[in-house]
Tab-separated table of C-alpha atoms and ligand atoms in Angstrom:
chain	number	residue	atom	x	y	z
A	1419	MET	CA	12.810	6.570	13.661
A	1420	GLU	CA	10.625	3.725	14.706
A	1421	LYS	CA	7.482	5.861	15.242
A	1422	ARG	CA	7.588	6.875	11.669
A	1423	PHE	CA	7.377	3.163	10.693
A	1424	GLY	CA	4.530	2.514	13.011
A	1425	GLY	CA	6.818	1.013	15.651
A	1426	LEU	CA	8.853	-1.138	13.206
A	1427	LYS	CA	12.483	-1.397	13.440
A	1428	HIS	CA	13.170	-3.214	10.372
A	1429	ILE	CA	11.115	-3.754	7.138
A	1430	LEU	CA	10.959	-7.537	6.759
A	1431	ARG	CA	7.357	-8.894	6.148
A	1432	ALA	CA	4.252	-7.091	4.641
A	1433	GLN	CA	1.923	-8.182	7.208
A	1434	ASP	CA	3.890	-5.916	9.865
A	1435	PHE	CA	2.524	-2.771	8.302
A	1436	SER	CA	-0.700	-1.218	9.386
A	1437	ARG	CA	-3.290	0.169	7.151
A	1438	LYS	CA	-3.251	3.432	8.865
A	1439	TRP	CA	0.657	3.827	8.374
A	1440	ILE	CA	0.179	2.895	4.449
A	1441	GLU	CA	-2.447	5.227	3.930
A	1442	GLU	CA	-1.668	8.251	6.383
A	1443	VAL	CA	2.173	8.323	6.441
A	1444	LEU	CA	3.625	6.301	3.321
A	1445	PHE	CA	1.334	7.170	0.530
A	1446	PRO	CA	1.289	10.888	1.157
A	1447	LYS	CA	5.140	10.979	1.563
A	1448	THR	CA	5.282	9.031	-1.679
A	1449	ASP	CA	3.080	11.532	-3.217
A	1450	GLU	CA	5.444	14.314	-1.959
A	1451	MET	CA	8.533	12.424	-3.293
A	1452	GLU	CA	6.825	12.310	-6.912
A	1453	ALA	CA	6.254	16.136	-6.728
A	1454	ARG	CA	9.654	16.786	-5.567
A	1455	THR	CA	11.313	14.698	-8.363
A	1456	LEU	CA	9.072	16.222	-10.918
A	1457	LYS	CA	10.187	19.703	-9.597
A	1458	GLY	CA	13.625	18.783	-9.920
A	1459	ASP	CA	14.170	19.636	-6.271
A	1460	ARG	CA	17.970	18.768	-5.755
A	1461	GLY	CA	17.602	19.525	-1.641
A	1462	GLN	CA	19.767	17.001	0.302
A	1463	PRO	CA	17.387	16.074	3.458
A	1464	LEU	CA	19.385	12.721	3.893
A	1465	PHE	CA	23.056	14.282	3.730
A	1466	GLY	CA	25.325	12.585	5.927
A	1467	LYS	CA	23.289	9.521	6.112
A	1468	GLU	CA	24.673	6.189	5.098
A	1469	MET	CA	23.258	3.124	3.342
A	1470	ILE	CA	24.756	-0.513	2.738
A	1471	SER	CA	23.457	-2.293	-0.093
A	1472	LEU	CA	24.111	-6.071	0.088
A	1473	PHE	CA	22.581	-8.086	-2.865
A	1474	ALA	CA	22.881	-11.908	-3.152
A	1475	GLY	CA	20.542	-12.556	-5.825
A	1476	GLU	CA	19.783	-10.904	-9.243
A	1477	SER	CA	18.215	-7.376	-9.390
A	1478	LEU	CA	17.905	-4.574	-11.514
A	1479	ARG	CA	14.901	-2.387	-10.405
A	1480	THR	CA	15.195	-2.953	-6.525
A	1481	ARG	CA	18.777	-2.262	-6.277
A	1482	ALA	CA	19.013	0.599	-8.615
A	1483	SER	CA	16.047	2.271	-7.338
A	1484	PHE	CA	17.094	2.100	-3.684
A	1485	ASN	CA	20.627	3.459	-4.792
A	1486	ILE	CA	19.207	6.264	-6.864
A	1487	ALA	CA	16.587	7.074	-4.130
A	1488	MET	CA	19.275	7.525	-1.576
A	1489	LYS	CA	21.578	9.538	-3.716
A	1490	ARG	CA	18.580	11.773	-4.925
A	1491	LEU	CA	17.920	12.580	-1.196
A	1492	GLY	CA	21.522	13.447	-0.641
A	1493	GLY	CA	22.439	10.294	1.225
A	1494	GLU	CA	25.536	8.200	0.388
A	1495	ILE	CA	26.028	4.309	-0.288
A	1496	THR	CA	28.947	3.638	1.879
A	1497	PHE	CA	29.471	-0.028	0.844
A	1498	GLU	CA	27.795	-2.090	-1.621
A	1499	THR	CA	28.128	-5.467	-3.608
A	1500	GLU	CA	25.931	-6.847	-6.180
A	1501	ASP	CA	26.735	-10.420	-5.287
A	1502	VAL	CA	27.728	-10.683	-1.459
A	1503	ARG	CA	28.241	-14.443	-1.745
A	1504	LYS	CA	30.992	-13.952	-4.173
A	1505	PHE	CA	32.403	-10.535	-3.283
A	1506	SER	CA	32.706	-10.724	0.555
A	1507	SER	CA	34.059	-13.456	2.844
A	1508	MET	CA	30.871	-15.243	2.453
A	1509	ALA	CA	32.640	-16.879	-0.520
A	1510	LYS	CA	35.117	-18.023	2.147
A	1511	GLY	CA	32.387	-19.616	4.290
A	1512	GLU	CA	31.625	-16.698	6.659
A	1513	SER	CA	27.931	-16.671	7.771
A	1514	LEU	CA	25.402	-13.960	7.048
A	1515	GLU	CA	25.029	-13.350	10.731
A	1516	ASP	CA	28.981	-12.340	10.897
A	1517	THR	CA	28.648	-10.321	7.882
A	1518	ILE	CA	25.922	-8.293	9.241
A	1519	ILE	CA	27.557	-8.041	12.821
A	1520	THR	CA	30.836	-6.703	11.309
A	1521	LEU	CA	29.044	-4.104	9.126
A	1522	ASN	CA	27.268	-2.996	12.238
A	1523	GLU	CA	30.478	-2.505	13.878
A	1524	TYR	CA	31.457	-0.361	11.248
A	1525	GLY	CA	28.438	1.722	11.374
A	1526	ALA	CA	25.592	2.797	8.905
A	1527	ASP	CA	22.137	3.994	8.897
A	1528	VAL	CA	20.285	1.301	7.058
A	1529	ILE	CA	21.332	-2.000	5.301
A	1530	VAL	CA	19.183	-2.967	2.076
A	1531	LEU	CA	19.499	-6.830	1.925
A	1532	ARG	CA	18.528	-9.193	-0.861
A	1533	TYR	CA	19.148	-12.578	0.045
A	1534	ASP	CA	18.823	-15.978	-1.999
A	1535	GLU	CA	17.153	-17.895	0.723
A	1536	GLU	CA	13.835	-17.315	2.550
A	1537	GLY	CA	14.389	-15.968	6.096
A	1538	GLY	CA	17.626	-14.134	5.037
A	1539	ALA	CA	16.227	-10.614	6.191
A	1540	GLU	CA	14.826	-12.032	9.503
A	1541	ARG	CA	18.238	-13.761	10.141
A	1542	ALA	CA	20.032	-10.504	9.559
A	1543	ALA	CA	17.600	-8.480	11.661
A	1544	ALA	CA	18.197	-10.651	14.609
A	1545	VAL	CA	21.787	-9.572	14.946
A	1546	SER	CA	21.433	-6.190	13.473
A	1547	ASP	CA	21.049	-2.761	15.616
A	1548	ILE	CA	21.099	-1.123	12.173
A	1549	PRO	CA	17.470	-1.352	10.435
A	1550	ILE	CA	17.305	-3.978	7.738
A	1551	ILE	CA	15.282	-3.457	4.644
A	1552	ASN	CA	14.221	-6.844	3.053
A	1553	ALA	CA	14.773	-6.309	-0.559
A	1554	GLY	CA	13.551	-9.987	-1.529
A	1555	ASP	CA	14.615	-13.161	0.535
A	1556	GLY	CA	14.416	-16.199	-1.782
A	1557	GLY	CA	10.899	-17.451	-2.210
A	1558	GLY	CA	9.918	-15.548	0.987
A	1559	GLN	CA	8.954	-11.839	0.613
A	1560	HIS	CA	9.625	-8.674	-0.929
A	1561	PRO	CA	7.764	-6.020	1.202
A	1562	THR	CA	8.727	-2.838	-0.549
A	1563	GLN	CA	7.726	-4.355	-4.082
A	1564	ALA	CA	4.368	-4.996	-2.713
A	1565	LEU	CA	3.912	-1.190	-1.286
A	1566	LEU	CA	4.815	0.062	-4.541
A	1567	ASP	CA	2.498	-2.147	-6.127
A	1568	LEU	CA	-0.247	-1.025	-3.765
A	1569	TYR	CA	0.598	2.514	-4.161
A	1570	VAL	CA	0.439	1.996	-7.965
A	1571	ILE	CA	-2.983	0.393	-7.698
A	1572	GLN	CA	-4.306	3.113	-5.559
A	1573	LYS	CA	-3.137	5.729	-8.161
A	1574	HIS	CA	-4.703	4.113	-11.135
A	1575	LEU	CA	-7.853	2.816	-9.542
A	1576	ASN	CA	-8.362	5.377	-6.650
A	1577	ARG	CA	-9.218	2.638	-4.264
A	1578	ILE	CA	-7.939	-0.563	-2.701
A	1579	ASP	CA	-11.044	-1.619	-0.806
A	1580	GLY	CA	-13.367	-3.908	-2.774
A	1581	ILE	CA	-11.085	-4.481	-5.869
A	1582	SER	CA	-10.793	-7.755	-7.768
A	1583	ILE	CA	-7.268	-9.075	-8.668
A	1584	ALA	CA	-5.918	-11.895	-10.565
A	1585	MET	CA	-2.294	-13.012	-9.273
A	1586	ILE	CA	-0.875	-15.003	-12.015
A	1587	GLY	CA	2.036	-17.321	-12.557
A	1588	ASP	CA	4.490	-19.037	-10.176
A	1589	LEU	CA	2.455	-18.226	-7.099
A	1590	GLU	CA	4.597	-20.789	-4.944
A	1591	LYS	CA	8.006	-18.967	-5.166
A	1592	GLY	CA	6.791	-15.311	-6.274
A	1593	ARG	CA	7.802	-13.409	-3.284
A	1594	THR	CA	6.046	-10.214	-4.615
A	1595	VAL	CA	2.792	-12.141	-4.729
A	1596	HIS	CA	3.178	-13.356	-1.430
A	1597	SER	CA	3.858	-9.895	0.123
A	1598	LEU	CA	1.126	-8.291	-1.838
A	1599	ALA	CA	-1.463	-10.850	-0.769
A	1600	TYR	CA	-0.439	-10.139	2.786
A	1601	LEU	CA	-1.183	-6.454	2.217
A	1602	PHE	CA	-4.791	-7.039	1.028
A	1603	GLY	CA	-5.365	-8.689	4.377
A	1604	LYS	CA	-5.360	-5.005	5.732
A	1605	PHE	CA	-8.166	-3.842	3.256
A	1606	ASP	CA	-11.903	-4.482	3.069
A	1607	GLY	CA	-13.706	-6.450	0.364
A	1608	VAL	CA	-10.564	-7.413	-1.781
A	1609	LYS	CA	-11.256	-10.430	-3.941
A	1610	ILE	CA	-8.254	-12.311	-5.228
A	1611	TYR	CA	-8.112	-14.884	-8.037
A	1612	PHE	CA	-4.732	-17.104	-7.703
A	1613	VAL	CA	-4.045	-18.304	-11.291
A	1614	SER	CA	-1.307	-20.937	-11.704
A	1615	PRO	CA	-0.635	-24.449	-12.591
A	1616	ASP	CA	-1.587	-27.016	-9.896
A	1617	ASN	CA	2.235	-27.389	-9.033
A	1618	LEU	CA	2.838	-23.643	-8.594
A	1619	LYS	CA	-0.183	-22.869	-6.279
A	1620	ILE	CA	0.051	-20.084	-3.494
A	1621	LYS	CA	1.173	-21.495	-0.166
A	1622	PRO	CA	-1.013	-22.725	2.733
A	1623	ASP	CA	0.198	-20.172	5.141
A	1624	ILE	CA	-0.897	-17.208	2.934
A	1625	LYS	CA	-4.281	-18.910	2.475
A	1626	GLU	CA	-4.597	-19.285	6.160
A	1627	TYR	CA	-3.822	-15.563	6.819
A	1628	LEU	CA	-6.261	-14.648	4.044
A	1629	ASN	CA	-9.088	-16.658	5.542
A	1630	ARG	CA	-8.314	-15.140	9.096
A	1631	HIS	CA	-8.508	-11.712	7.446
A	1632	ASN	CA	-11.661	-12.228	5.630
A	1633	VAL	CA	-10.104	-11.982	2.129
A	1634	ARG	CA	-12.109	-14.094	-0.411
A	1635	PHE	CA	-9.799	-15.826	-2.766
A	1636	PHE	CA	-10.421	-18.379	-5.438
A	1637	GLU	CA	-7.902	-20.675	-7.357
A	1638	THR	CA	-7.847	-21.326	-11.048
A	1639	LYS	CA	-5.600	-22.611	-13.592
A	1640	ASP	CA	-6.993	-20.207	-16.461
A	1641	VAL	CA	-6.874	-16.532	-16.579
A	1642	ARG	CA	-9.420	-16.509	-19.324
A	1643	GLU	CA	-12.025	-17.450	-16.764
A	1644	VAL	CA	-11.436	-14.546	-14.797
A	1645	ALA	CA	-10.202	-12.019	-17.160
A	1646	SER	CA	-13.549	-10.014	-17.450
A	1647	LYS	CA	-14.078	-9.820	-13.650
A	1648	VAL	CA	-10.880	-8.329	-12.272
A	1649	ASP	CA	-9.692	-4.578	-12.049
A	1650	VAL	CA	-6.005	-5.549	-11.662
A	1651	PHE	CA	-3.917	-8.155	-13.484
A	1652	TYR	CA	-0.821	-9.017	-11.382
A	1653	GLN	CA	1.296	-11.098	-13.738
A	1654	THR	CA	4.569	-12.646	-12.591
A	1655	ARG	CA	7.588	-14.432	-14.036
A	1656	THR	CA	8.376	-18.313	-13.571
A	1657	GLN	CA	10.934	-17.964	-10.763
A	1658	THR	CA	13.449	-20.135	-12.742
A	1659	ASN	CA	16.486	-18.756	-10.611
A	1660	LEU	CA	14.834	-20.019	-7.286
A	1661	GLY	CA	14.316	-23.773	-9.026
A	1662	THR	CA	10.949	-23.396	-10.749
A	1663	LYS	CA	11.294	-25.348	-14.257
A	1664	PRO	CA	10.046	-23.388	-17.239
A	1665	PHE	CA	6.629	-24.218	-18.333
A	1666	ASP	CA	4.301	-23.278	-21.440
A	1667	ARG	CA	2.137	-20.457	-20.240
A	1668	ALA	CA	-0.497	-20.902	-22.848
A	1669	ASP	CA	-0.986	-24.798	-22.199
A	1670	GLU	CA	-4.763	-26.045	-22.354
A	1671	LYS	CA	-3.932	-28.967	-19.747
A	1672	ASN	CA	-1.487	-27.476	-17.291
A	1673	GLY	CA	-3.068	-23.940	-17.231
A	1674	PHE	CA	-3.382	-20.929	-19.193
A	1675	THR	CA	-1.225	-18.159	-17.583
A	1676	VAL	CA	-0.189	-15.844	-20.236
A	1677	ILE	CA	-1.507	-12.355	-21.053
A	1678	ASN	CA	-1.950	-11.432	-24.632
A	1679	LYS	CA	-4.538	-9.972	-27.138
A	1680	GLN	CA	-7.256	-12.630	-26.115
A	1681	ILE	CA	-7.167	-11.557	-22.474
A	1682	LEU	CA	-6.912	-7.754	-23.507
A	1683	ASP	CA	-10.295	-8.392	-25.307
A	1684	LEU	CA	-11.922	-9.902	-22.307
A	1685	ALA	CA	-10.687	-7.573	-19.737
A	1686	LYS	CA	-12.689	-4.369	-18.400
A	1687	LYS	CA	-11.879	-1.273	-20.073
A	1688	ASP	CA	-10.528	0.404	-16.920
A	1689	SER	CA	-8.563	-2.476	-15.574
A	1690	ILE	CA	-4.828	-2.261	-15.286
A	1691	ILE	CA	-1.929	-4.768	-15.976
A	1692	LEU	CA	0.745	-4.810	-13.391
A	1693	HIS	CA	3.885	-6.952	-13.331
A	1694	PRO	CA	6.892	-6.564	-10.981
A	1695	LEU	CA	9.490	-7.297	-13.782
A	1696	PRO	CA	11.476	-8.735	-15.090
A	1697	CYS	CA	9.278	-9.940	-17.740
A	1698	THR	CA	10.119	-13.051	-20.007
A	1699	ASP	CA	7.242	-14.911	-22.056
A	1700	GLU	CA	4.436	-14.472	-19.633
A	1701	ILE	CA	3.185	-11.416	-21.444
A	1702	VAL	CA	2.995	-11.076	-25.144
A	1703	ARG	CA	4.850	-7.657	-25.304
A	1704	SER	CA	3.998	-6.815	-28.897
A	1705	GLU	CA	0.370	-7.194	-28.303
A	1706	VAL	CA	0.008	-5.676	-24.611
A	1707	ASP	CA	2.485	-2.925	-24.419
A	1708	PRO	CA	0.583	-0.738	-26.840
A	1709	ASP	CA	-2.436	-0.946	-24.859
A	1710	ARG	CA	-3.351	1.924	-22.290
A	1711	ARG	CA	-4.203	-0.619	-19.393
A	1712	ALA	CA	-0.413	-1.993	-19.491
A	1713	VAL	CA	1.196	0.089	-16.786
A	1714	TYR	CA	4.123	-2.251	-15.807
A	1715	ILE	CA	6.754	-0.155	-17.678
A	1716	LYS	CA	6.663	2.736	-19.984
A	1717	THR	CA	3.273	4.134	-20.146
A	1718	LYS	CA	1.426	6.509	-22.579
A	1719	GLY	CA	0.827	10.008	-21.361
A	1720	ASP	CA	1.168	10.863	-17.863
A	1721	ARG	CA	-0.025	7.578	-16.340
A	1722	MET	CA	2.399	6.476	-13.540
A	1723	SER	CA	4.273	3.538	-14.256
A	1724	GLN	CA	4.773	0.724	-11.802
A	1725	VAL	CA	8.465	1.073	-12.392
A	1726	LYS	CA	8.547	4.745	-11.695
A	1727	GLY	CA	6.321	3.986	-8.479
A	1728	GLY	CA	9.261	2.218	-7.300
A	1729	ILE	CA	11.588	5.027	-7.104
A	1730	TYR	CA	8.977	7.357	-5.392
A	1731	ILE	CA	7.962	4.731	-2.622
A	1732	ARG	CA	11.878	3.880	-1.975
A	1733	MET	CA	12.494	7.529	-1.593
A	1734	ALA	CA	9.662	7.614	0.833
A	1735	ILE	CA	10.775	4.673	2.802
A	1736	LEU	CA	14.288	6.020	3.100
A	1737	TRP	CA	13.150	9.510	4.153
A	1738	LEU	CA	10.853	8.000	6.717
A	1739	LEU	CA	13.343	5.745	8.009
A	1740	LEU	CA	16.276	8.180	8.084
A	1741	PHE	CA	15.230	11.901	7.989
B	2878	NCD	C1	10.873	-9.420	-8.585
B	2878	NCD	C2	11.672	-10.134	-7.391
B	2878	NCD	O1	12.854	-10.060	-7.395
B	2878	NCD	O2	11.261	-10.690	-6.686
B	2878	NCD	N1	11.476	-8.418	-9.032
B	2878	NCD	C3	11.603	-6.921	-8.589
B	2878	NCD	O3	12.064	-7.040	-7.556
B	2878	NCD	N2	11.056	-6.136	-9.120
B	2878	NCD	C4	10.176	-10.296	-9.271
B	2878	NCD	C5	10.940	-11.382	-10.170
B	2878	NCD	O4	12.116	-11.619	-9.888
B	2878	NCD	O5	10.216	-12.046	-10.671
């Protein structure tokens, strides 16, 4: 099992993956999962395998896609809670560690964990013999989302090396941005424009990592300044559930971080617009959704949406981990 993950036992942080594993193992397996799904293959390669799903933190896509991926491959979800803090003995004061140790005693093949504090997945992994998949830990990381984002970029642009990307919004707490930025450290010639108000900038540890890995990055408050230069717009939500105060996304002083018709008019014809979702007011949906470049949710024709990529990447991850 560990070999299939390039020596990793748990999936905790994006910087732990190697480029070779992403390109030679994960992406081909994800393509295979897409083909299998489109064919309606009902084989059960993960029959008898058990997944536990623990979520402390709001989720639709991550939780649903892991569950659906597991069941579609014939595996079982033997225990799950959408609010582990409320519906387990954590409500009585039990620690995360004791929760994970208990579930280890019962046994399973994988534990998918979303936690509402940074470092939750690493704490769980420290006491777990069962592989832990970090499904988002507070303002920390969300490595499987970043892998799917990277896969969708590769699908649409046919390359990752040399792309320019604007990562926009609440960059301080946006864990999907953190994980994706770390993944770009594995590739060559990627240029990142971080676009956020001054109080929500990308964290210094990520900038240091990017410097060490020769990723060029620039910071600005106005997406209009970079809109004509980028191949990918990676828009993100204000992380209000993690304590960020809502702000005006089209503020001339604080920063212009909304995607609307004006941005579409400036953007390259073959660029793509991504968003990990959920989306609130940071994309003017009535203006942007009909555009071919918008691939975050339902797409026109046979273009793969980012949401669909999520199911295929999670099928691939579970297969590689458990088959
Ligand atoms: C993201 C998350 O939970 O970090 N959503 C997701 O998993 N698709 C982004 C967000 O909540 O803003």
